[in-house]
Each structure stands twice: as structure tokens, then as C-alpha cells.
mmCIF file with all atom_site columns, C-alpha atoms in Angstrom:
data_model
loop_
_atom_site.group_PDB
_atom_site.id
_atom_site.type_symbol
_atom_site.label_atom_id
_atom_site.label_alt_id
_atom_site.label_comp_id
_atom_site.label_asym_id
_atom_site.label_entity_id
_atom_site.label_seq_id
_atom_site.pdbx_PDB_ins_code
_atom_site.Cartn_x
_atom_site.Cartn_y
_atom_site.Cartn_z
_atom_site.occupancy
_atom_site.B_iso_or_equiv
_atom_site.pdbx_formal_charge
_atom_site.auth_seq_id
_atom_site.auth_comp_id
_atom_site.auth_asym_id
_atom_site.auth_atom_id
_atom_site.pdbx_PDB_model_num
ATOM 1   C CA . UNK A 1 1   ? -7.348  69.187  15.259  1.00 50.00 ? 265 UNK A CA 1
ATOM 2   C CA . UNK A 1 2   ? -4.032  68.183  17.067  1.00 46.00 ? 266 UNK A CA 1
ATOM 3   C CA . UNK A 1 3   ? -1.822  65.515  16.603  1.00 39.00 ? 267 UNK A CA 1
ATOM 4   C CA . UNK A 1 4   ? -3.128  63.285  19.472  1.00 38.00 ? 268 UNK A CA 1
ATOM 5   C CA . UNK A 1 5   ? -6.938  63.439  17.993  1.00 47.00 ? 269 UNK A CA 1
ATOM 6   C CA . UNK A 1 6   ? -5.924  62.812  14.401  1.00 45.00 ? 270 UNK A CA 1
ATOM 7   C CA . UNK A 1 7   ? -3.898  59.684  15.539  1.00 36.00 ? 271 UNK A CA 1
ATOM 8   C CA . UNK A 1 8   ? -6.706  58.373  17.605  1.00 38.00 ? 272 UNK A CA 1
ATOM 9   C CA . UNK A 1 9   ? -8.939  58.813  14.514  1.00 43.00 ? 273 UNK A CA 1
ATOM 10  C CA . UNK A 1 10  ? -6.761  57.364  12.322  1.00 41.00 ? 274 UNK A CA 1
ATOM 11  C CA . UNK A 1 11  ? -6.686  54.125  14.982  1.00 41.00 ? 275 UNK A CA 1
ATOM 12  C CA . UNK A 1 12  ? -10.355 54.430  15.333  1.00 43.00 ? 276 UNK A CA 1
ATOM 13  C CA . UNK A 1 13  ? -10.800 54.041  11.150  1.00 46.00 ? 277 UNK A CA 1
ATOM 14  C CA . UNK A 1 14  ? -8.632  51.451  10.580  1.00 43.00 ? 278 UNK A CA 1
ATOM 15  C CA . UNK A 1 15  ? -9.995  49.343  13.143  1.00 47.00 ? 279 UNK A CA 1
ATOM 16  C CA . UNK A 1 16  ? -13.325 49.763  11.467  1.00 49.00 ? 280 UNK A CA 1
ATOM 17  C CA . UNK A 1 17  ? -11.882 49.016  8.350   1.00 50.00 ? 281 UNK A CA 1
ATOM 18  C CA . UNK A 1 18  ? -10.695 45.965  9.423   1.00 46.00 ? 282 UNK A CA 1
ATOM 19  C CA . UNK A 1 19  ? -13.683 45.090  11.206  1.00 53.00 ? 283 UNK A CA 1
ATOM 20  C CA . UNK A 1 20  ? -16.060 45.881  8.253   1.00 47.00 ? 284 UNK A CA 1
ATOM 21  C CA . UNK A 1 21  ? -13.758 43.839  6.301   1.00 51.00 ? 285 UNK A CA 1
ATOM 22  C CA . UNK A 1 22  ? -13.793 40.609  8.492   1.00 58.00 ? 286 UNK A CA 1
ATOM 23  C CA . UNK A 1 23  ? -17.584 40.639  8.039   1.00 58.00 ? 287 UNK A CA 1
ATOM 24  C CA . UNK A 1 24  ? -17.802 40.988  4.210   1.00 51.00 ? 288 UNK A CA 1
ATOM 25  C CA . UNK A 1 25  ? -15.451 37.829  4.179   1.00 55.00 ? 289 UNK A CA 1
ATOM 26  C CA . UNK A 1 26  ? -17.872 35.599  6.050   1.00 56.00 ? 290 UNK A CA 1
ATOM 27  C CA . UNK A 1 27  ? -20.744 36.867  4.691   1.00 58.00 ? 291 UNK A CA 1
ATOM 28  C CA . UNK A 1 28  ? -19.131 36.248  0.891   1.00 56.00 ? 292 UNK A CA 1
ATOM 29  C CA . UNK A 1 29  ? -17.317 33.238  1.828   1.00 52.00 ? 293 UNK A CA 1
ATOM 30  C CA . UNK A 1 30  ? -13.814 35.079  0.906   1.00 51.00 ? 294 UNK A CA 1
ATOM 31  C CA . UNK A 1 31  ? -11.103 33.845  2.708   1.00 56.00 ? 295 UNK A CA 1
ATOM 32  C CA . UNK A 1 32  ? -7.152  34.992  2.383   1.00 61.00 ? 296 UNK A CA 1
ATOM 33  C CA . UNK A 1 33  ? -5.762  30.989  2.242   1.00 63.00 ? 297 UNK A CA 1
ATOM 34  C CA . UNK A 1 34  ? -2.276  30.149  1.087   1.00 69.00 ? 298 UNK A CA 1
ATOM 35  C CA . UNK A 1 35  ? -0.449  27.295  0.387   1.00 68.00 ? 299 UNK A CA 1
ATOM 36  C CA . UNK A 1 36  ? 2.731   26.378  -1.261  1.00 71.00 ? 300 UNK A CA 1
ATOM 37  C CA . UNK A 1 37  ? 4.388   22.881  -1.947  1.00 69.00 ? 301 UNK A CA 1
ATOM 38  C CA . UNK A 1 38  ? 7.598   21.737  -3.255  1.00 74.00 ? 302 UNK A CA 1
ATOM 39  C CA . UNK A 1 39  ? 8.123   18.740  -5.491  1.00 72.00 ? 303 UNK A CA 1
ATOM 40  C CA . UNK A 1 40  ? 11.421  16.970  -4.658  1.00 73.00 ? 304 UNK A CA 1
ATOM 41  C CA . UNK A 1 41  ? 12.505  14.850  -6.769  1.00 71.00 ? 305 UNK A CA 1
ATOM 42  C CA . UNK A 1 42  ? 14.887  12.733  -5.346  1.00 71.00 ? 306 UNK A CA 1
ATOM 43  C CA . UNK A 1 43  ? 15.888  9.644   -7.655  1.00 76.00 ? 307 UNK A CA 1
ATOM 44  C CA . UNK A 1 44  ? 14.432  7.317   -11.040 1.00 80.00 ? 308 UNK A CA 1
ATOM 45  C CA . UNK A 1 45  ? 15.009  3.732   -10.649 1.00 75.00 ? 309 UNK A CA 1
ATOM 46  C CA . UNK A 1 46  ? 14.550  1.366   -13.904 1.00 76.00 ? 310 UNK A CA 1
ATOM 47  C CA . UNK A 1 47  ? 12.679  -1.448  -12.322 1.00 78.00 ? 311 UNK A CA 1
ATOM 48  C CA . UNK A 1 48  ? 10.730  -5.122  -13.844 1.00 84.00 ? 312 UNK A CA 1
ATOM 49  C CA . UNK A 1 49  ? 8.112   -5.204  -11.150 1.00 88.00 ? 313 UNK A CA 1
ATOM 50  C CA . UNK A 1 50  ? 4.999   -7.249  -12.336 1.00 88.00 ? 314 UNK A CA 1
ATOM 51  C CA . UNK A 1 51  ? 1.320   -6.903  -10.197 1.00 90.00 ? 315 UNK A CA 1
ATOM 52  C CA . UNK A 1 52  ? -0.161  -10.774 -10.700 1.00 91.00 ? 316 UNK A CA 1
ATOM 53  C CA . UNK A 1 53  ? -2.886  -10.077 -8.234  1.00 91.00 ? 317 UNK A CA 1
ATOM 54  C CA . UNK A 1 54  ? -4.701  -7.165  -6.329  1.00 92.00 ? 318 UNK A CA 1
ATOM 55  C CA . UNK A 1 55  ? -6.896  -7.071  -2.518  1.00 92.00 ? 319 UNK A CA 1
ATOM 56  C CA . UNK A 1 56  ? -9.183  -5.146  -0.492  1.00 92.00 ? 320 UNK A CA 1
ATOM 57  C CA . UNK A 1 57  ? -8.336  -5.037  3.272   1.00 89.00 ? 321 UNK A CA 1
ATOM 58  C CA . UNK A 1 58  ? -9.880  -2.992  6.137   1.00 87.00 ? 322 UNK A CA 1
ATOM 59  C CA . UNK A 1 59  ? -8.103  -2.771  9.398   1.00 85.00 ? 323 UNK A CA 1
ATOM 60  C CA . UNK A 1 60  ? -8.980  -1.248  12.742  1.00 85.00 ? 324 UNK A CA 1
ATOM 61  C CA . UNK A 1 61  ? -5.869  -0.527  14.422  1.00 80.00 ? 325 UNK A CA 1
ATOM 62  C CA . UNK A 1 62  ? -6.063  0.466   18.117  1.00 81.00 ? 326 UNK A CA 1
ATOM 63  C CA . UNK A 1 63  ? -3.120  2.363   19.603  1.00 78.00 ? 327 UNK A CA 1
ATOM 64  C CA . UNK A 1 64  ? -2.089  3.177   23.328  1.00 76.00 ? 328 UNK A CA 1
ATOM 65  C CA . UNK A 1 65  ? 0.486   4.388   25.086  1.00 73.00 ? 329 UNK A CA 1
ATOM 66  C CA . UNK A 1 66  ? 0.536   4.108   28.943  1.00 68.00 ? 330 UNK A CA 1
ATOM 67  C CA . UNK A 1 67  ? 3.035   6.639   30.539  1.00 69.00 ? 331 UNK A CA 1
ATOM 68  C CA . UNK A 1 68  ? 3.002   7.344   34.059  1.00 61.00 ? 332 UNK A CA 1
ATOM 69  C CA . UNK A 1 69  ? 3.448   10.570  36.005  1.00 61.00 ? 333 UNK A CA 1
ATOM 70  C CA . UNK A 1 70  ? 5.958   10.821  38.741  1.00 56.00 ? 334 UNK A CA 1
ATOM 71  C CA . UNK A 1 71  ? 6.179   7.155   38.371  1.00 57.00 ? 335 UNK A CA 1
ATOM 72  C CA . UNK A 1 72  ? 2.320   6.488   40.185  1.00 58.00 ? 336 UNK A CA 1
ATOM 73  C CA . UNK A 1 73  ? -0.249  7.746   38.132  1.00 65.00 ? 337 UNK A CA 1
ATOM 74  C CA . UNK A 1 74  ? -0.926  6.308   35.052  1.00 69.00 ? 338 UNK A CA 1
ATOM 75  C CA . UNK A 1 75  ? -1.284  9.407   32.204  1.00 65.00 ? 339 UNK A CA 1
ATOM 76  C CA . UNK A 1 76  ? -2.559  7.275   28.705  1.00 74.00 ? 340 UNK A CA 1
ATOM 77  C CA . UNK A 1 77  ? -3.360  8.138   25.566  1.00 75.00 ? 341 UNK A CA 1
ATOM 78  C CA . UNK A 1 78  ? -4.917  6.214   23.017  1.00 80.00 ? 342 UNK A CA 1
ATOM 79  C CA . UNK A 1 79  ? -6.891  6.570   19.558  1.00 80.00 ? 343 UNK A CA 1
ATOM 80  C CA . UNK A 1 80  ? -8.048  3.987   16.812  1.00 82.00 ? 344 UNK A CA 1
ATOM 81  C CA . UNK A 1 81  ? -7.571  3.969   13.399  1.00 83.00 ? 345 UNK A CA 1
ATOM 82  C CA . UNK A 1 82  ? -9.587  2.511   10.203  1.00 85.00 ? 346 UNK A CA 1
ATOM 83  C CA . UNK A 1 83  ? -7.430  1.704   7.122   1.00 85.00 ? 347 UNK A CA 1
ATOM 84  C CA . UNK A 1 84  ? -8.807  1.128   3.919   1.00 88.00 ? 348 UNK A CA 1
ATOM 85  C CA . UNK A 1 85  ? -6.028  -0.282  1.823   1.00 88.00 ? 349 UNK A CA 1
ATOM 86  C CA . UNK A 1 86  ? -5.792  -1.439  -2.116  1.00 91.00 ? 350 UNK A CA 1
ATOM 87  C CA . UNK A 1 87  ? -2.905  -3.957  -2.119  1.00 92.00 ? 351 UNK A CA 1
ATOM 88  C CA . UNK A 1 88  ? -0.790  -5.116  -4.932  1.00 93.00 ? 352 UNK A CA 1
ATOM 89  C CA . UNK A 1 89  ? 1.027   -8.504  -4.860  1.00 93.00 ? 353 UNK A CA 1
ATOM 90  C CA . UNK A 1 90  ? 3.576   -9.941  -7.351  1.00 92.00 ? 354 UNK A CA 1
ATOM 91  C CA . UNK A 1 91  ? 7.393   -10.214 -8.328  1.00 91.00 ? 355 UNK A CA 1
ATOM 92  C CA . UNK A 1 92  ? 10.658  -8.483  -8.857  1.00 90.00 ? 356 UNK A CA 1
ATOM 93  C CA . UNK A 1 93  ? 12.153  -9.978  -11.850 1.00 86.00 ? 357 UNK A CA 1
ATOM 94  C CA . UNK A 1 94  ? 15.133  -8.353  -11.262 1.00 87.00 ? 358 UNK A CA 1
ATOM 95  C CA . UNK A 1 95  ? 15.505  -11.341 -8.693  1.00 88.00 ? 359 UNK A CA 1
ATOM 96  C CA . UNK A 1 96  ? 14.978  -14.422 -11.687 1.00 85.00 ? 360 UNK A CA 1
ATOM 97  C CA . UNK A 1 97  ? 17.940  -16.061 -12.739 1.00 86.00 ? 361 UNK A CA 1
ATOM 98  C CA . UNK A 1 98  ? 18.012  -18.372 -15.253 1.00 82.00 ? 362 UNK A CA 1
ATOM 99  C CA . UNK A 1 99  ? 19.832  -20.630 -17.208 1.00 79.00 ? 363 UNK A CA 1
ATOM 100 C CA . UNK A 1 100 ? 21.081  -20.328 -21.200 1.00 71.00 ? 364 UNK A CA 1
ATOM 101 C CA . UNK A 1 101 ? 19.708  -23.069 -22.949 1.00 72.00 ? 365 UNK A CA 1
ATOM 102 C CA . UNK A 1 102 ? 22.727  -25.155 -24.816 1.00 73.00 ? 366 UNK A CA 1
ATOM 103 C CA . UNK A 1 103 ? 22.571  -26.496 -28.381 1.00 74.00 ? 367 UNK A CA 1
ATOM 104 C CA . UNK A 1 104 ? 20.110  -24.163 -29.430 1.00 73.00 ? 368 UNK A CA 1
ATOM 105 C CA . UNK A 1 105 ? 17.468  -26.185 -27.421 1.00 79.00 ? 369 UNK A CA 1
ATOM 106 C CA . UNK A 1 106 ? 14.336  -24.178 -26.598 1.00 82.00 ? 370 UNK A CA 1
ATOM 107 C CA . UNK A 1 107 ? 14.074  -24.891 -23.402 1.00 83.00 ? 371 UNK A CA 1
ATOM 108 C CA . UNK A 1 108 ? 13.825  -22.031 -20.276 1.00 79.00 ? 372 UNK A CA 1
ATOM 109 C CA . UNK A 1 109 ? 15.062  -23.046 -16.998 1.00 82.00 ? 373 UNK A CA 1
ATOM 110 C CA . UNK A 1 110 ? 14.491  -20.719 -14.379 1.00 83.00 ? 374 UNK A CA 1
ATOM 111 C CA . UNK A 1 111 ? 17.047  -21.658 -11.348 1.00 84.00 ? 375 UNK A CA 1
ATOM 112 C CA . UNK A 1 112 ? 15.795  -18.809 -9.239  1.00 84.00 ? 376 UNK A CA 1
ATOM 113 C CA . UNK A 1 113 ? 12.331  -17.561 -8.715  1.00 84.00 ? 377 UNK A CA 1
ATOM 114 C CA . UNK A 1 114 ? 11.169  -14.931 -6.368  1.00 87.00 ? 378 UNK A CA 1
ATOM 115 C CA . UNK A 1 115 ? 8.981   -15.555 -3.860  1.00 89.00 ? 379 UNK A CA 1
ATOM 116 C CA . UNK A 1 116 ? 5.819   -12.654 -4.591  1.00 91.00 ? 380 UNK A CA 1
ATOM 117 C CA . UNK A 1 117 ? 5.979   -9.847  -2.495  1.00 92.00 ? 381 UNK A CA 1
ATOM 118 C CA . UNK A 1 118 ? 3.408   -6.445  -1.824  1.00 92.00 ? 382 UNK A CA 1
ATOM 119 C CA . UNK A 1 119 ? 4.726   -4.302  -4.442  1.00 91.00 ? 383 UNK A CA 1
ATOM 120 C CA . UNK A 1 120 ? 2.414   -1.250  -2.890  1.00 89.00 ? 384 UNK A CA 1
ATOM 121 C CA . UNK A 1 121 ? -0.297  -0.419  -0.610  1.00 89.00 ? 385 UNK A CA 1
ATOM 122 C CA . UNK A 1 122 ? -2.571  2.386   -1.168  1.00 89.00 ? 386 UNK A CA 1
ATOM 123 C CA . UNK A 1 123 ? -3.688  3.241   2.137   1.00 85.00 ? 387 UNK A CA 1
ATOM 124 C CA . UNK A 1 124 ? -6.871  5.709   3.660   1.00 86.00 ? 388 UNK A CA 1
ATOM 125 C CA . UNK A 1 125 ? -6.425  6.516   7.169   1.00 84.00 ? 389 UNK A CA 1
ATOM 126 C CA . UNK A 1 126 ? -8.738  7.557   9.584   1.00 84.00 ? 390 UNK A CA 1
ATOM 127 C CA . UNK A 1 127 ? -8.531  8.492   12.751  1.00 80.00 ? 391 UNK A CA 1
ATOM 128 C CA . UNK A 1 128 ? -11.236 8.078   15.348  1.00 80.00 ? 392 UNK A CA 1
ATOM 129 C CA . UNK A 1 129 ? -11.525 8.451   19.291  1.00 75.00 ? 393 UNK A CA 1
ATOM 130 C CA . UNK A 1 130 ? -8.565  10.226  19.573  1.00 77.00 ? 394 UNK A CA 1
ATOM 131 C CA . UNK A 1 131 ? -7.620  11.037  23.667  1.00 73.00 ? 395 UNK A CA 1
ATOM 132 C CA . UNK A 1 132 ? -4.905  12.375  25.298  1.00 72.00 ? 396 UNK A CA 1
ATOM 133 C CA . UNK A 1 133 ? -3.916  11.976  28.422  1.00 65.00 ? 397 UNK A CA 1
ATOM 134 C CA . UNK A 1 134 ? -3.259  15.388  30.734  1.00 64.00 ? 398 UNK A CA 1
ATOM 135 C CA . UNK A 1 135 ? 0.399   15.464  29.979  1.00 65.00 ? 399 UNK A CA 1
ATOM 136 C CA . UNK A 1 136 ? 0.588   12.382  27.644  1.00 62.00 ? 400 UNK A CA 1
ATOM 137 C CA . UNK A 1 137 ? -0.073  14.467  24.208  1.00 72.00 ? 401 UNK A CA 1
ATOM 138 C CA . UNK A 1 138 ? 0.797   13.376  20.720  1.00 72.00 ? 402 UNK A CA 1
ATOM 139 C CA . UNK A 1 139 ? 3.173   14.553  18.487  1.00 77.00 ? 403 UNK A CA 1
ATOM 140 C CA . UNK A 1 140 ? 3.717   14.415  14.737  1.00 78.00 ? 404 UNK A CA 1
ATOM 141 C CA . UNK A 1 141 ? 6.175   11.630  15.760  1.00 81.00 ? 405 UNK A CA 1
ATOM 142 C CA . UNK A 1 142 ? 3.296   9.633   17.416  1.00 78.00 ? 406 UNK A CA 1
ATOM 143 C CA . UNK A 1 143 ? 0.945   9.925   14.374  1.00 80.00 ? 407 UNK A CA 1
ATOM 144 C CA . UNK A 1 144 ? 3.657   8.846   12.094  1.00 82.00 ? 408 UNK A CA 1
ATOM 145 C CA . UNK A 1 145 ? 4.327   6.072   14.176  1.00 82.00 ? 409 UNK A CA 1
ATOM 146 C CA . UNK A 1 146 ? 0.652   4.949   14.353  1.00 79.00 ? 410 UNK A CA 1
ATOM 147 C CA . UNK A 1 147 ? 0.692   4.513   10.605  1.00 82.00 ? 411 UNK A CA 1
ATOM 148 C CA . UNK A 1 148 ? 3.812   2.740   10.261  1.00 85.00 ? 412 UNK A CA 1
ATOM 149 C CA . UNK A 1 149 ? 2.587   0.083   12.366  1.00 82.00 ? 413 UNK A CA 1
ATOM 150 C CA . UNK A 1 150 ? -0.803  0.189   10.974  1.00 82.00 ? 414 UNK A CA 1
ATOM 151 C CA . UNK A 1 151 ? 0.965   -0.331  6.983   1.00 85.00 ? 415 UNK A CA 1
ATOM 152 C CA . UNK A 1 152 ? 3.238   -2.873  8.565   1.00 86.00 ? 416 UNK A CA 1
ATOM 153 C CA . UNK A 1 153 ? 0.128   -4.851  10.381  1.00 85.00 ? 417 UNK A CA 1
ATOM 154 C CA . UNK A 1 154 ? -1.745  -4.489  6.556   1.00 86.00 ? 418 UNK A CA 1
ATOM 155 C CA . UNK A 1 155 ? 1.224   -5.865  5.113   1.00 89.00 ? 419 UNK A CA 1
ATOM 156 C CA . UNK A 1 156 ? 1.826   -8.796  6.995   1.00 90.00 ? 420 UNK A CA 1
ATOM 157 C CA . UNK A 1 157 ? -2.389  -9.471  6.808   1.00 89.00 ? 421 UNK A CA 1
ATOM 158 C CA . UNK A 1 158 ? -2.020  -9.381  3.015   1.00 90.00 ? 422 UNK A CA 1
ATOM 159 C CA . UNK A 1 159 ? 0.722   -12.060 3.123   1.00 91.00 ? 423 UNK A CA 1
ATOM 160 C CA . UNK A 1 160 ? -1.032  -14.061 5.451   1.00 92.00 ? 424 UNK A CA 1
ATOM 161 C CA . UNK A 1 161 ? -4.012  -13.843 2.646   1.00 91.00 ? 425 UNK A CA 1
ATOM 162 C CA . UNK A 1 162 ? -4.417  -15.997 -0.648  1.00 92.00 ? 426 UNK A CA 1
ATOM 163 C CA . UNK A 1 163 ? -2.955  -13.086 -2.603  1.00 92.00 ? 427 UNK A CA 1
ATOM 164 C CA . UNK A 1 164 ? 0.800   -14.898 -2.565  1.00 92.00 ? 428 UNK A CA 1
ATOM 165 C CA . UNK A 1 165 ? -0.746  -17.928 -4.222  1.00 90.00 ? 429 UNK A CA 1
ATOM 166 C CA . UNK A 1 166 ? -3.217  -16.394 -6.813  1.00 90.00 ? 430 UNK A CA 1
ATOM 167 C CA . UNK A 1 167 ? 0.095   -14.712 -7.417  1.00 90.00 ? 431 UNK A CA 1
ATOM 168 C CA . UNK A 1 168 ? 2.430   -17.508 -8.328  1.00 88.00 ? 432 UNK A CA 1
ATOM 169 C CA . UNK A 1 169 ? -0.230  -19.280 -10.084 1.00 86.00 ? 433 UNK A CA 1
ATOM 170 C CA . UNK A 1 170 ? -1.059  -16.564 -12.065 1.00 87.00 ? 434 UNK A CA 1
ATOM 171 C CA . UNK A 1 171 ? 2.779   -16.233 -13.071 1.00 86.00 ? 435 UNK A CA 1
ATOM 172 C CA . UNK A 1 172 ? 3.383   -19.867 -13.872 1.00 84.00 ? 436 UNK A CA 1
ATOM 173 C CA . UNK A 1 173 ? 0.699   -20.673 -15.811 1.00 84.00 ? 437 UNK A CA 1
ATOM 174 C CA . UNK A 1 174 ? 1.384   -16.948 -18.007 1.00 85.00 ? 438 UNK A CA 1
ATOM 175 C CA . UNK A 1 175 ? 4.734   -18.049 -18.180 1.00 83.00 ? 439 UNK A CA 1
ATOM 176 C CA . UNK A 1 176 ? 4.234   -21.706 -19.226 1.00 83.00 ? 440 UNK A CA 1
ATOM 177 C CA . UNK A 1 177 ? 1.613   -20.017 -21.800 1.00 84.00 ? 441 UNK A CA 1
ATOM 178 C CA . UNK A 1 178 ? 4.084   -17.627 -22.883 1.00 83.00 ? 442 UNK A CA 1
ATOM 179 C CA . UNK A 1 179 ? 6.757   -20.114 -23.694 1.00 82.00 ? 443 UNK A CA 1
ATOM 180 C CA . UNK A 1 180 ? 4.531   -22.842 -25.359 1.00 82.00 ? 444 UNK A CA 1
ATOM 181 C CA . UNK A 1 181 ? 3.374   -20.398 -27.875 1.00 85.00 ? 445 UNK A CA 1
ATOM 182 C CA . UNK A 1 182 ? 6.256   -19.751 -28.498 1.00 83.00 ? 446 UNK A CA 1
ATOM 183 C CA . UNK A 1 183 ? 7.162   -23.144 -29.014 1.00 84.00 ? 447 UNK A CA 1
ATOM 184 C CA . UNK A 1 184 ? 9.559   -23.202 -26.158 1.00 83.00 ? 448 UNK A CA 1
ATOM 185 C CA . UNK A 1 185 ? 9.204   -25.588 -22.955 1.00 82.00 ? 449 UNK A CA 1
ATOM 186 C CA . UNK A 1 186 ? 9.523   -24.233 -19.151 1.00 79.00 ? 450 UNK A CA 1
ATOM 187 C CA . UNK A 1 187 ? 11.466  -25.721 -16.529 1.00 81.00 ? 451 UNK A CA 1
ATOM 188 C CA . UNK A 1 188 ? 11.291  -23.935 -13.236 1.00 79.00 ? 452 UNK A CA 1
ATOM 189 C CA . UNK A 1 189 ? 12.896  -25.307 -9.694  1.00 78.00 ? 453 UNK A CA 1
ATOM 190 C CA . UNK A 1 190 ? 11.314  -28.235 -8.288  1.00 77.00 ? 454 UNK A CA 1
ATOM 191 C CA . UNK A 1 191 ? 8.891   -26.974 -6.050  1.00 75.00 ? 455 UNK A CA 1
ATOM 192 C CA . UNK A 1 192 ? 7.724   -24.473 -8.128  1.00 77.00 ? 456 UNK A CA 1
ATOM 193 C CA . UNK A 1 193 ? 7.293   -27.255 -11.329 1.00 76.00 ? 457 UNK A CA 1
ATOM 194 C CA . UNK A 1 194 ? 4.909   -29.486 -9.221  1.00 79.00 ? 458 UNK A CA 1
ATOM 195 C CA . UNK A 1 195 ? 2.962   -26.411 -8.481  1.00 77.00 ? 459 UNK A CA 1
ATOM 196 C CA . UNK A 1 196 ? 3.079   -25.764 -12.518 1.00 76.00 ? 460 UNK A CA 1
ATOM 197 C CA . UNK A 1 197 ? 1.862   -29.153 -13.316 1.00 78.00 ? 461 UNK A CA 1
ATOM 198 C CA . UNK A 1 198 ? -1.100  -29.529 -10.527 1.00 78.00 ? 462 UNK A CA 1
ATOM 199 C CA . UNK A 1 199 ? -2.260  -26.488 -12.197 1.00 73.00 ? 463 UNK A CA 1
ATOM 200 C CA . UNK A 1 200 ? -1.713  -27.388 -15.485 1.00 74.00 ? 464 UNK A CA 1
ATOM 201 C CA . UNK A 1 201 ? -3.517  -30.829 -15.037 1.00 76.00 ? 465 UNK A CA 1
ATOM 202 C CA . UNK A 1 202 ? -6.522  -28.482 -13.283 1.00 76.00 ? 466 UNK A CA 1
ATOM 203 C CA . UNK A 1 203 ? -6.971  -26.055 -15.764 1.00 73.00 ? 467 UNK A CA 1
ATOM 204 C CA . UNK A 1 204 ? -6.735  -28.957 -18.932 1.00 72.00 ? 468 UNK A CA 1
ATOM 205 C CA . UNK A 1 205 ? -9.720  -30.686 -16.717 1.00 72.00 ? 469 UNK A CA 1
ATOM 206 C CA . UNK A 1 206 ? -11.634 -27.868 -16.297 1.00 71.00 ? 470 UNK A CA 1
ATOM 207 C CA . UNK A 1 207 ? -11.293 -26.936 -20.208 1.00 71.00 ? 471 UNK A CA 1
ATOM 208 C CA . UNK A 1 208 ? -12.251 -30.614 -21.105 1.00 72.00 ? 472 UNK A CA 1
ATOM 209 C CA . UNK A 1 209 ? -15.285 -30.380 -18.809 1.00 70.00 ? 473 UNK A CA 1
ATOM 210 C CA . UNK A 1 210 ? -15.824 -27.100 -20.710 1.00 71.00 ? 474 UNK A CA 1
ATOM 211 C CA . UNK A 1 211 ? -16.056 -29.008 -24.322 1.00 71.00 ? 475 UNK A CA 1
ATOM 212 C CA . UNK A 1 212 ? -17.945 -31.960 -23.083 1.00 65.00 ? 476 UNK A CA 1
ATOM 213 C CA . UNK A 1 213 ? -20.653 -29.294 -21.628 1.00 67.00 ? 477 UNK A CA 1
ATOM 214 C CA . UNK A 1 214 ? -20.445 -27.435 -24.889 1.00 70.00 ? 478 UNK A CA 1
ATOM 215 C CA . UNK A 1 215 ? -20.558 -31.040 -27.358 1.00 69.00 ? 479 UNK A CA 1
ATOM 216 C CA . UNK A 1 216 ? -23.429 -31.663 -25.254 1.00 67.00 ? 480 UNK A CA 1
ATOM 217 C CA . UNK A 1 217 ? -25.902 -28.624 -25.525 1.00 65.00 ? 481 UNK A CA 1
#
């Protein structure tokens, strides 16, 4: 046998090899898959963030971009996205200032309070009728574009929602609780105190229909 044949046997072998192989993985279900990740991590803030309320939203988001070729023809591409979001509302105490109460009087007054912002939205994207145009492709930078403006549209939906004001009523009234167990009284700015006492007076009706309905049965 000369060199020539024993190469082309060789060749011949390892081809079969390879091809015998390649059909044992699909028929097993083996495949050769690897992935790596790296953790990075790349800072630890101490923060006083509190969640006062939580909401759903769903959002179709429709994106196009219109680009035309040689200036005449029109070249678009478009696609639409559904996000399911969980989104949570509240405040950054790190923002509260307040004032020291003087001659040992137990009163709180809160000269600052911050108005309640998302804190975090949890976001499932899905993409859907995704087309290209014949020299208008996307990119990574495209997609990451899309959801940008599809978290900053759920953001500004969620302010535009009653979360911000289950959120500051939820914080007053815990915070009034907080300090009249305490035996302490709250004083927060002006606007914020009327809002305190038109729920206070709401929620002492509401408990007083609550006993009358109870003294009756």
C-alpha cells in the first residue's frame, strides 16, 4: 500500500467517523453546547428605598424606522413588541429631611418629602412581526434601543397610573401610625398634611361604620 492510498484511507475513515458520529448525536439527543458567563461586580450602594405599592402593566410597543435608499425608495423596517412588566412604586428616604424637635417635644416635622418614584420594573419582552427592510437590517444597537423606549414608555404609563397615590397614602398614614404609637405627633409640609388628614378623617369613618355594623349584628 503506498503513501497516496493510505492517506486517502485515512481521509475516507475519518470522514465516516465523523459522519457516524453526527448521527448518534441526533438520534441520542447529545449535543457539544458551551457556554461561559462572567459575573462583574461593579459597585454596593447602602440605600433606604421603601416599595409602598406594586402594578401589572402590558404594553404593545410598535417600532419603525423608515430609511430611504439613494434618497427615493423608501427601505423600512419595523417589528412590535409585548411587555409584561411588574412595577414597583415608592420613596427614597435618603431624600427626607426633617426637622429636630426642640424642648424634648415629640413632635416629627418632615420639611422635605419625596415625591414616589418607580423604584424597578421587571420587564418580559417579546418580540413579534419582526421585518427588515432589503438593506434596512437591525443591529444589536436597534434591539437595545427598542427596549429602552419600550421601559421608558412603561415607566411614564406607571406614573400616569394610581400607583403614585396608593403610594403616598400608604406612607402617610404608616407614618402617622408609626409615630402615634409611639406617642409622638407628625407634621409633614402643607400639602402633604391635608392629604394626611382627608385620609385620616376617611379611614376613622370607615372604622366607625365598621363598629356600628358590628354593635348591630
Amino acid at each position: 500500500m503506498d503513501f497516496l492510498t493510505t492517506v486517502l484511507l485515512l481521509l475516507v475513515g475519518a470522514g465516516g467517523g465523523v459522519a457516524l458520529a453526527n448521527t448518534l448525536r441526533k438520534r441520542t439527543g447529545i449535543t457539544d453546547v458551551q457556554r461561559d458567563s462572567v459575573l462583574l461586580l461593579e459597585r454596593i450602594e447602602k440605600v433606604f428605598k421603601v416599595v409602598m405599592a406594586e402594578g401589572y402593566f402590558s404594553e404593545i410597543y410598535n417600532y419603525q424606522d423608515q430609511k430611504k435608499i439613494l434618497y427615493v425608495l423608501n427601505d423600512p423596517k419595523k417589528a412590535m413588541v409585548i411587555a409584561k412588566s411588574k412595577v414597583l412604586v415608592g420613596f427614597d428616604f435618603a431624600k427626607v429631611r426633617f426637622q429636630t424637635p426642640d424642648n424634648g417635644e415629640k413632635v416629627l416635622v418632615i420639611e422635605v418629602f419625596p415625591q414616589p418614584e418607580v423604584l424597578s420594573i421587571d420587564t418580559d419582552y417579546k418580540f413579534y412581526d419582526i421585518q427588515a427592510g432589503i438593506l434596512n437590517h437591525f443591529s444589536g444597537a436597534d434591539y437595545t434601543q427598542i427596549l429602552d423606549e419600550a421601559k421608558k414608555a412603561m415607566n411614564a404609563r406607571a406614573m400616569q397610573s394610581d400607583l403614585p397615590k396608593i403610594a403616598n397614602n400608604q406612607i402617610q398614614y404608616m407614618m402617622y401610625q408609626l409615630a402615634n404609637s409611639m406617642g409622638w405627633q407628625l407634621q409633614l409640609p402643607e400639602a402633604e398634611q391635608r392629604q394626611l388628614d382627608a385620609l385620616k378623617a376617611k379611614t376613622d369613618e370607615q372604622t366607625q361604620i365598621r363598629s356600628e355594623l358590628s354593635a348591630e349584628q
